[in-house]
XYZ file of C-alpha atoms in Angstrom:
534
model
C 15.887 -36.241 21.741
C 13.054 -34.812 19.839
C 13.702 -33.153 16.313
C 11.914 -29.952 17.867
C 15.053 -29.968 20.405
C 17.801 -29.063 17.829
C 18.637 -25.948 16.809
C 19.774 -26.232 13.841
C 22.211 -23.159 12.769
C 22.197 -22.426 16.614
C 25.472 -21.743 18.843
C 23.403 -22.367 21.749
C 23.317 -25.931 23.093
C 20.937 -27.523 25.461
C 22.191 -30.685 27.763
C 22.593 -32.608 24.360
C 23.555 -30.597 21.480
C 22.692 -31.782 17.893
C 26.540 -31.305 16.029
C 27.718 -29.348 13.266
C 29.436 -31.226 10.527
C 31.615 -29.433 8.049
C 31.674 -29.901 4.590
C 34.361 -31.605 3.296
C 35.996 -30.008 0.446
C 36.222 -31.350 -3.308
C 39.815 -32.127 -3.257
C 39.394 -34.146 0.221
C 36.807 -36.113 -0.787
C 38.037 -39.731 -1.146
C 40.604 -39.722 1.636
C 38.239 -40.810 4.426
C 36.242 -44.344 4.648
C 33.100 -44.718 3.120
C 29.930 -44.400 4.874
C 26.236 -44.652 4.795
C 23.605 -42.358 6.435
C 23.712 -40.807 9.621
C 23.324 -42.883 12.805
C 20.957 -40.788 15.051
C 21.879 -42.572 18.534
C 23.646 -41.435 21.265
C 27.293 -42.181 21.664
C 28.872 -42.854 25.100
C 29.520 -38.953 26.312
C 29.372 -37.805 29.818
C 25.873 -37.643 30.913
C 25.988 -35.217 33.604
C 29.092 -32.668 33.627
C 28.691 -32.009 36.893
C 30.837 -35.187 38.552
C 30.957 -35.733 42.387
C 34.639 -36.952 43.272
C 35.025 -39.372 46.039
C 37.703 -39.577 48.596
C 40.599 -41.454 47.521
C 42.622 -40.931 50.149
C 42.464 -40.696 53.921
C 44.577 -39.183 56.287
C 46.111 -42.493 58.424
C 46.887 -44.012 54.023
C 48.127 -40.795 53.836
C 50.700 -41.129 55.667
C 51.941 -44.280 54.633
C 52.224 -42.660 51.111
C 55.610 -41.394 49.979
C 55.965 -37.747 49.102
C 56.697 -38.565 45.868
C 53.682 -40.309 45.546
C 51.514 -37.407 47.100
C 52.963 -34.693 44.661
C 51.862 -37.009 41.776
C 49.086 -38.097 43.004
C 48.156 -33.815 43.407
C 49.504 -32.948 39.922
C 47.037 -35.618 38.329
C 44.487 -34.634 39.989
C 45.154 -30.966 38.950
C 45.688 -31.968 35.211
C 42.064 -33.789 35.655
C 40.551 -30.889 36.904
C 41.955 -28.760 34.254
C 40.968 -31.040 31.375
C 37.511 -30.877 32.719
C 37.186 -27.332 33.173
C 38.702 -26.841 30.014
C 35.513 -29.030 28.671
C 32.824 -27.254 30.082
C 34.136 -23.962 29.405
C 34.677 -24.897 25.524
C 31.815 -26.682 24.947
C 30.012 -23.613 23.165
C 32.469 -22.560 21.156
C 34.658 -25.690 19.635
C 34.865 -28.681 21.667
C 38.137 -30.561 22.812
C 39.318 -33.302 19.625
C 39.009 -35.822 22.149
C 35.393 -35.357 23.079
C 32.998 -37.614 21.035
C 30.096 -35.661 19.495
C 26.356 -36.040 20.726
C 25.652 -37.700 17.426
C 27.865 -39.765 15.988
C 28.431 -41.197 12.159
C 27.990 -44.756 11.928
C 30.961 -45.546 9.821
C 30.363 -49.003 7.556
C 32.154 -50.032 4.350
C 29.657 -50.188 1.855
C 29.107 -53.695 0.850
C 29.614 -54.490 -2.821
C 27.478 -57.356 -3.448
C 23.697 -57.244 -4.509
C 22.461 -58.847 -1.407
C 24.440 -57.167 1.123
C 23.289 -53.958 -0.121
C 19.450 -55.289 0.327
C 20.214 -56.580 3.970
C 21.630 -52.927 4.549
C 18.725 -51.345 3.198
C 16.005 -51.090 6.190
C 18.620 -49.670 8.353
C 19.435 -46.782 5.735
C 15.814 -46.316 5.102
C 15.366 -46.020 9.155
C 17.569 -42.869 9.337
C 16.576 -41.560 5.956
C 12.756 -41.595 7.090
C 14.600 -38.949 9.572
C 16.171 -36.919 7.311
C 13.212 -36.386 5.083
C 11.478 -35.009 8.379
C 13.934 -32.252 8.772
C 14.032 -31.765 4.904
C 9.958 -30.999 5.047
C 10.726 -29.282 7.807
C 13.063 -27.295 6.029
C 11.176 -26.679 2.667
C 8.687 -23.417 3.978
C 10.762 -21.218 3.689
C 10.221 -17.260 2.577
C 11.241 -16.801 -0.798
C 14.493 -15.267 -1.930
C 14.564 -11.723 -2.388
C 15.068 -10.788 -5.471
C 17.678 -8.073 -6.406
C 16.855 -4.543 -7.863
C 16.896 -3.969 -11.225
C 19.991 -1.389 -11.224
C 21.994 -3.496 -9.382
C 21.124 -6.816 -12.015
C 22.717 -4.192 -14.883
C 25.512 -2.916 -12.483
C 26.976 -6.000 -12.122
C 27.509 -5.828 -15.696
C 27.350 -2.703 -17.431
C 28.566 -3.865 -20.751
C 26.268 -6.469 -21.183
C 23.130 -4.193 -20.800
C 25.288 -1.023 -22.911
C 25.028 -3.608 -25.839
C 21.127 -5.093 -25.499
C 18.746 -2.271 -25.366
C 15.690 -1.814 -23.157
C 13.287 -2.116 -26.239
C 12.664 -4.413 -28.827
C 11.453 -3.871 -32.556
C 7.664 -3.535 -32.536
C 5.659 -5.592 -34.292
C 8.034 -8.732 -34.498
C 7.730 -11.753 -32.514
C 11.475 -12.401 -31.239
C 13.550 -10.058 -29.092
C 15.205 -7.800 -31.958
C 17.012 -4.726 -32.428
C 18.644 -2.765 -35.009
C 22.564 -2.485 -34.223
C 24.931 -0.027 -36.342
C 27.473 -1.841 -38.347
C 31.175 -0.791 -39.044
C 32.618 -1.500 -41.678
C 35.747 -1.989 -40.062
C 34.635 -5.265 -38.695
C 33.915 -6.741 -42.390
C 36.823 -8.527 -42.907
C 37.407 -10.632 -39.355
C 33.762 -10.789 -39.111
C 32.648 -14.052 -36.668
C 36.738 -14.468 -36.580
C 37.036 -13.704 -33.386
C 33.520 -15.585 -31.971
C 35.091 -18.095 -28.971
C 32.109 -20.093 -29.562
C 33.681 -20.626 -33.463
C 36.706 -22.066 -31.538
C 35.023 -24.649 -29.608
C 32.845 -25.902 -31.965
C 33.462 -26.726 -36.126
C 29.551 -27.151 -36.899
C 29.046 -23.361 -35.764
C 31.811 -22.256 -37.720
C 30.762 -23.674 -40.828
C 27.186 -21.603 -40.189
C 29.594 -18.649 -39.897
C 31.652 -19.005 -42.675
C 28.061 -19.437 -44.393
C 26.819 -16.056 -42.514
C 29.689 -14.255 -43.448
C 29.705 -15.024 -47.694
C 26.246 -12.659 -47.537
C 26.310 -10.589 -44.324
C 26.635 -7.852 -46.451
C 23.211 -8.435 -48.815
C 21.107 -8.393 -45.034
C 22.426 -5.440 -43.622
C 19.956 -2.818 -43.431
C 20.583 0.791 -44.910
C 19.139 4.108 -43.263
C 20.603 7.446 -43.395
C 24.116 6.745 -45.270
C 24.547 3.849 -42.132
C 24.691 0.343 -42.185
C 22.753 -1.756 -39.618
C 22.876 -5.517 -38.864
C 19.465 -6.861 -36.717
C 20.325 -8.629 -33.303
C 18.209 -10.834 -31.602
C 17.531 -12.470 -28.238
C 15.948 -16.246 -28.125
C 12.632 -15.864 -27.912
C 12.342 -19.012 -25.725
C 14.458 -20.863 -23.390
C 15.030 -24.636 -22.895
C 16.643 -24.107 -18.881
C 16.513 -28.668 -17.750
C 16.970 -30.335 -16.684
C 20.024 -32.584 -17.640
C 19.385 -35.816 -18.686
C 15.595 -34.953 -18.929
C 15.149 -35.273 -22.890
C 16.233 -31.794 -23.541
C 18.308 -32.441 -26.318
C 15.567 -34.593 -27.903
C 12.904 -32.004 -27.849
C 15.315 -28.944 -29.129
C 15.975 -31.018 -32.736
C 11.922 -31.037 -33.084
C 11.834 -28.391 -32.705
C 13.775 -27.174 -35.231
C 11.412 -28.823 -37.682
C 9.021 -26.207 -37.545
C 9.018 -23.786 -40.123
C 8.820 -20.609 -37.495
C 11.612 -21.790 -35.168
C 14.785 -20.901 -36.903
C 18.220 -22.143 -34.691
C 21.508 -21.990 -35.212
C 23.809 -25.252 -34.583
C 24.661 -25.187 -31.541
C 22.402 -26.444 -28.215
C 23.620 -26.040 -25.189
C 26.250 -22.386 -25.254
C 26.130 -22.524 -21.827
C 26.704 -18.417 -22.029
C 24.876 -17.343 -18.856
C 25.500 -19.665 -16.805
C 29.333 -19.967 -17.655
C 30.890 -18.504 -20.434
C 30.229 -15.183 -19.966
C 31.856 -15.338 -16.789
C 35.290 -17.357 -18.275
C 34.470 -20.956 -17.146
C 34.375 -23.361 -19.673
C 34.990 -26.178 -17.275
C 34.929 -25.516 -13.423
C 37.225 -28.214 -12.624
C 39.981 -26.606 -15.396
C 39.418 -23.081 -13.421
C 38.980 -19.360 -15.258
C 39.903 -19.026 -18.691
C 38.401 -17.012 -21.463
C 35.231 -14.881 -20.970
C 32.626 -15.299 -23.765
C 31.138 -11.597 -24.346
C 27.709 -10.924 -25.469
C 28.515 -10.054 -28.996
C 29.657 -13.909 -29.064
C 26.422 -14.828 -27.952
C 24.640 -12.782 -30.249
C 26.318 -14.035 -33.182
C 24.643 -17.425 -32.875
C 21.198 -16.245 -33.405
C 22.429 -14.352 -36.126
C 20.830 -17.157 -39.036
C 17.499 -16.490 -37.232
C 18.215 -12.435 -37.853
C 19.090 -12.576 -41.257
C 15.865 -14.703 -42.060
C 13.750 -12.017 -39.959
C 15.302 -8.765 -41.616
C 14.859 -10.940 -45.415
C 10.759 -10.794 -43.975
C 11.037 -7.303 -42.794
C 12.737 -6.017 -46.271
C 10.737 -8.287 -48.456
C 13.262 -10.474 -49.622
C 11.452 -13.420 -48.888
C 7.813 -15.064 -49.410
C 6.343 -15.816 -46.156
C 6.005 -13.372 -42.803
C 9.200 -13.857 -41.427
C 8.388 -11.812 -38.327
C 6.895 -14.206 -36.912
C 10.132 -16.458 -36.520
C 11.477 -17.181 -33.699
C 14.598 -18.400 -32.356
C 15.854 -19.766 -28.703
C 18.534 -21.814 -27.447
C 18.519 -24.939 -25.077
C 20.964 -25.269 -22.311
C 20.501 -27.165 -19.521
C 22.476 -25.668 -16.764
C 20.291 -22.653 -17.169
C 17.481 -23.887 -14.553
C 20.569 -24.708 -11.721
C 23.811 -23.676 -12.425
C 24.807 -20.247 -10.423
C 28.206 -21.746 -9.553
C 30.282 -18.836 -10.953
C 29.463 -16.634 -8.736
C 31.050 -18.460 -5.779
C 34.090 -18.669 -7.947
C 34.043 -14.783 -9.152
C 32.785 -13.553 -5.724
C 33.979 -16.365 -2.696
C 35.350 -13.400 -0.493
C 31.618 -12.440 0.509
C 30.039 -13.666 3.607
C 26.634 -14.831 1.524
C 25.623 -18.230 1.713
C 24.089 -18.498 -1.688
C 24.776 -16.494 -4.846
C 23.273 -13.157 -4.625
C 22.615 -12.826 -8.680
C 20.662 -15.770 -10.472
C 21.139 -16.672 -14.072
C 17.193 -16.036 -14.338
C 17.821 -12.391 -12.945
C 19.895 -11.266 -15.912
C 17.573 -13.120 -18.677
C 14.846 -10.952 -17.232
C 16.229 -8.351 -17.073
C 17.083 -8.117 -21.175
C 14.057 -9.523 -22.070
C 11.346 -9.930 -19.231
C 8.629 -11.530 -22.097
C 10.633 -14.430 -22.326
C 9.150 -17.958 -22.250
C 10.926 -20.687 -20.364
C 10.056 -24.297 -21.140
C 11.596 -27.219 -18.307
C 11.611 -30.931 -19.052
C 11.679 -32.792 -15.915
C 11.653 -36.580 -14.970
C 11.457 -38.797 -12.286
C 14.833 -37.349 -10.575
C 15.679 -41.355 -9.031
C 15.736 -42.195 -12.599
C 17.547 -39.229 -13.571
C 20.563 -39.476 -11.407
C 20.791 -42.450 -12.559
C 20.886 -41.739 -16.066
C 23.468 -39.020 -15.206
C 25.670 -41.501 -13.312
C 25.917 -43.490 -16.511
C 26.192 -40.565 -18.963
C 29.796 -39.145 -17.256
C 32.419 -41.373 -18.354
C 34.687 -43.170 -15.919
C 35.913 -47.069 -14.567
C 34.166 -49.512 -13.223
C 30.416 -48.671 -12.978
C 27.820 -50.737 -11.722
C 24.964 -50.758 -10.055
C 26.575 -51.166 -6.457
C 28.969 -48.484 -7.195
C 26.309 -45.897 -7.724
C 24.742 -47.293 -4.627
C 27.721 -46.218 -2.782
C 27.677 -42.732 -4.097
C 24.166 -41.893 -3.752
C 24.572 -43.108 -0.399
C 27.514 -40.812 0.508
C 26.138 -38.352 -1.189
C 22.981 -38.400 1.013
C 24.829 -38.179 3.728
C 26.896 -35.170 2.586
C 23.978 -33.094 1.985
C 22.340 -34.321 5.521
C 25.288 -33.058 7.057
C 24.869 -29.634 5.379
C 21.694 -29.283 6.627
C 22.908 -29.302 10.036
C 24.608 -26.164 9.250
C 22.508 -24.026 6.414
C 19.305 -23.801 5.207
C 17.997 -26.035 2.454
C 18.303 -23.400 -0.270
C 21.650 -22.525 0.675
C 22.213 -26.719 0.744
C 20.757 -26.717 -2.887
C 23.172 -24.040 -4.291
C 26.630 -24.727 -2.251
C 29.423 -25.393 -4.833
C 31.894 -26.814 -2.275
C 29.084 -29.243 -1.763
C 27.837 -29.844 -4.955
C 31.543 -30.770 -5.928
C 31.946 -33.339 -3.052
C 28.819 -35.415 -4.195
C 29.859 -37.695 -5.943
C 26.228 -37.644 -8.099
C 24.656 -34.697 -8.656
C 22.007 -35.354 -5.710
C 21.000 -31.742 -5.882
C 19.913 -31.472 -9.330
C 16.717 -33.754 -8.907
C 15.460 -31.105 -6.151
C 13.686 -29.102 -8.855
C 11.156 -27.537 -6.477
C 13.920 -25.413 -5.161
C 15.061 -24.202 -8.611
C 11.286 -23.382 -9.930
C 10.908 -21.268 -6.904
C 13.591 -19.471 -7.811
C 12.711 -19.208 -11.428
C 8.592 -18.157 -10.234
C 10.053 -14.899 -8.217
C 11.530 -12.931 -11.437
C 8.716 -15.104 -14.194
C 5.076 -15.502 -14.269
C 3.656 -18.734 -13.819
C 2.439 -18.424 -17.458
C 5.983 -17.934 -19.025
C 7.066 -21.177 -17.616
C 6.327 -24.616 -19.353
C 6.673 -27.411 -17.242
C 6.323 -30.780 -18.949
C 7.602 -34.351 -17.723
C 9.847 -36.707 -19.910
C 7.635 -39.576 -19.205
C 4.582 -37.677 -20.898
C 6.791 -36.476 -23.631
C 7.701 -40.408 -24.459
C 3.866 -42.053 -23.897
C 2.519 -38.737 -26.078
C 5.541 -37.196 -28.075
C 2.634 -35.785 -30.554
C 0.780 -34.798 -27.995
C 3.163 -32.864 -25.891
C 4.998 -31.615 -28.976
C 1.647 -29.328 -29.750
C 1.700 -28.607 -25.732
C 5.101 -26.584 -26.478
C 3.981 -25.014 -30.164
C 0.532 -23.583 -28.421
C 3.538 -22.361 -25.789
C 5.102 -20.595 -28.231
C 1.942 -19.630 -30.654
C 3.684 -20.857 -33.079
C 1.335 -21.811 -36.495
C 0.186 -26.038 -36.929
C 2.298 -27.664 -38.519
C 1.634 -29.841 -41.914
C 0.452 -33.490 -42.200
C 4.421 -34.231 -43.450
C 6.350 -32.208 -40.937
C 4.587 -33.356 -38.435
C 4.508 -36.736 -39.672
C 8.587 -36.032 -40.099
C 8.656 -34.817 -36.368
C 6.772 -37.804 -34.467
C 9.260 -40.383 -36.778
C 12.394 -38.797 -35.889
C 14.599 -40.932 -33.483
C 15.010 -40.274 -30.093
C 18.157 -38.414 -29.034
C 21.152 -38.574 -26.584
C 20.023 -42.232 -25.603
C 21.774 -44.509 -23.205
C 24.655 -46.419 -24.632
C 24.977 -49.892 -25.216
C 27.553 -50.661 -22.970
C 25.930 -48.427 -20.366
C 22.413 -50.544 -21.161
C 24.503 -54.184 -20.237
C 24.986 -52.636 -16.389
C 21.397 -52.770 -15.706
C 19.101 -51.269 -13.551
C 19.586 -49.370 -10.163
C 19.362 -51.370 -7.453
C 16.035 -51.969 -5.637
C 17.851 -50.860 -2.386
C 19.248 -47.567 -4.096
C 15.794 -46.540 -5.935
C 13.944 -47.698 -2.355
C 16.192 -44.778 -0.684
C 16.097 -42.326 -3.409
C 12.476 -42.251 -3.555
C 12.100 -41.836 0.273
C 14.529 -38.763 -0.039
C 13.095 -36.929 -3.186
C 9.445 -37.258 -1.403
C 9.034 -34.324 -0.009
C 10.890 -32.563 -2.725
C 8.018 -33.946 -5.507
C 5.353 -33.505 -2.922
C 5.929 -29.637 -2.771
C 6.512 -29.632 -6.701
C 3.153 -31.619 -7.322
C 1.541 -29.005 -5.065
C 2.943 -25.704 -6.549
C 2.378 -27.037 -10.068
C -1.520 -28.391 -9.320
C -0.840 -32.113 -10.465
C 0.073 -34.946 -8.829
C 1.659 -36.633 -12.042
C 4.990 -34.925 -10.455
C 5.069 -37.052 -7.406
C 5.833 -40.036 -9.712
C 4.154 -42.067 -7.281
C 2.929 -44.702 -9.987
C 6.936 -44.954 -11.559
């Protein structure tokens, strides 16, 4: 059968149907065998429904039979008739549990040596040449629509009571001037969640707090404090050299951060999740989140009330987490009861909304090599190259079976999925993220660089990031300071003994993130993103 014959998402069915497969959920995963891709051939079903009987019986053997006989003979006959009509009249809705599907998995223990996996390899690569059809088929799709404004602030009405609509003229960052009680002087930061999880923050608070009071700002017998916003955002991806290029960052005079990197706030902590996996605990309000630009405020107001040498209103400040780009998760947690098939509200729709000048600066790499990376990042027992051979494979063929039932956006952005995969497959299909990102954010806010440039060129696409910005040259030491520094977050040693990927996993990864990189390379005007040459 043709791919044009399956209608994918359909309840109609022609003579041979293509199947639906279900998602299995997170906490089943694990309890059935292991097995590779999809096996697009037919399985032995009925051919032709439509079955002429022939005479078993005649009349002279007929009587010869015992009545006994007869009457069981009748009633089996019955029970077949039933069994088939019961068939035909099902076979739009649900099928009988005993009737094969059209399509059938192939199941086959993965093999755990080296060179069983390469003898496997042709045969996966057959059916993934198939699923990368129906992915490109798959990837023109009308963009999402993006929410109205009111209803981006009425799903939170306290976050956008606290962050006005305007910003201070004549100041680079997002900033405003908030009134201070005095009230709140002497549990000041006290009460931050962020202060909880993390003891380098908490020393820049109990720092903040021995001369919050000499920063305040005085205007008609009231006290003020200046908030800010980050100027810029670092949104991915993981394991993409994000962490690397937020500590240069901070070597340049006009970016001003506080300790921590990755806060995670809009994304999760706002909404209580610290973890997924340990379930809802503790929301994270915005005040929190304020409070860890508030080192970057205090250098700005010092600028604006002359405090300081220097024009401090040209700092800026911005933060670095990279779930921003991807994770919209919480929202199928907060709101699973609706019939939507992908969240509604996107991180990027809020972060608009409060401050619509933003820039947003992504870090991508080759995403075979990524998933990789990640695989070896999480902790657990026995890795190895042929374990994360099994997983990618399974995961390929979790998200294949999706497809049979959702669109490829909705594929992208399912958490029941995305927790099943055993690697996070989904996170090297960038194009689908920067689509999303391009409806709310002009072209020019977003920075897209690759890790691979940022390691053959670190000078060069360090100064690619501060003409971003417009943020001044740096001096012959800083920068000289900057290029020297050591890389961050790099692989472990004991991660570094397992090796490469296996040729067999990169040979199938790279088939199935084609059309992905094609579309990216195509959006983004260079080729360098189909990572052809890596």
């Amino acid at each position: 059968m043709s791919l044009s014959d399956c209608k994918y998402g359909s309840k109609t069915h022609t003579e041979h149907t293509c199947s639906l497969h279900s998602l299995p959920m997170a906490e089943n995963y694990g309890k059935r065998p292991v097995r590779t891709l999809f096996d697009f051939r037919h399985t032995n079903v009925t051919e032709n429904l439509d079955i002429k009987w022939v005479p078993l019986l005649s009349r002279t053997n007929l009587r010869s039979v015992s009545k006994v006989k007869v009457v069981s003979f009748l009633m089996g006959l019955i029970m077949t008739f039933l069994i088939m009509a019961s068939y035909i009249l099902m076979w739009d809705r649900k099928r009988l549990l005993v009737t094969p599907l059209p399509y059938q998995l192939r199941p086959v223990v993965m093999p755990t040596s080296t060179a069983a996996a390469e003898i496997s390899s042709e045969n996966n690569l057959g059916d993934m040449k198939l699923l990368v059809k129906i992915i490109g088929s798959k990837l023109e799709y009308t963009p999402r629509k993006v929410p109205d404004e009111k209803d981006v602030v009425g799903t939170d009405s306290h976050l956008f009571s606290v962050i006005p609509r305007h910003f201070l003229p004549g100041i680079k960052s997002p900033c405003w001037y908030e009134e201070f009680s005095s009230e709140l002087s002497t549990d000041l930061y006290r009460r931050n969640r962020f202060t909880l999880r993390s003891k380098s923050f908490k020393t820049v608070c109990d720092h903040l707090r021995t001369n919050f009071h000499q920063h305040l700002y005085h205007r008609g017998g009231k006290l003020f404090r200046l908030r800010c916003l980050p100027f810029f955002y670092i949104i991915g991806q993981p394991k993409c050299g994000t962490t690397d290029l937020f500590h240069r960052l901070l070597l340049h005079p006009e970016v001003k951060f506080n300790t921590m990197k990755e806060p995670h706030w809009w994304t999760r902590k706002r909404f209580g999740y610290i973890r997924f996996k340990d379930g809802f605990q503790e929301n994270f309000p915005v005040e929190d989140y304020l409070d860890l630009f508030d080192l970057a405020a205090q250098n700005i107001q010092d600028g604006i009330s002359g405090n300081s040498s220097g024009d401090h209103r040209t700092l800026i400040t911005g933060e670095a987490s990279a779930s921003t780009m991807w994770d919209n998760q919480a929202w199928s947690y907060l709101h699973g009861d609706r019939e939507e098939t992908q969240p509604t509200f996107l991180a990027q729709d809020f972060i608009h909304t409060v401050h619509p000048g933003a820039k947003i600066i992504i870090m991508l790499r080759d995403p075979v090599e990524r998933l990789y990376s990640d695989y070896l990042y999480f902790k657990m027992a026995n890795k190895s190259a042929e374990d994360f051979h099994q997983k990618v494979l399974d995961s390929v063929q979790l998200f294949q079976s999706c497809l049979y039932e959702r669109s490829l956006r909705s594929c992208v952005y399912n958490t029941s999925l995305s927790n099943a995969m055993p690697v996070r497959l989904n996170l090297g299909m960038y194009i689908i993220f920067l689509l999303d990102w391009l409806t709310v954010f002009d072209r020019e806010q977003i920075l897209v660089l690759r890790l691979e440039d940022y390691a053959a060129n670190l000078k060069g696409t360090i100064k690619k990031v501060f003409d971003f910005l417009s943020v001044g040259p740096l001096s012959e030491q800083v920068e000289a300071t900057l290029t020297k520094r050591p890389m961050s977050n790099t692989r472990r040693a004991a991660d570094k003994n397992l090796g490469p990927m296996l040729p067999a996993s990169r040979d199938l990864l790279r088939e199935f993130h084609q059309p992905f990189n094609h579309k990216l390379a195509s959006v983004l005007d260079n080729k360098a993103f189909l990572w052809s040459n890596n």
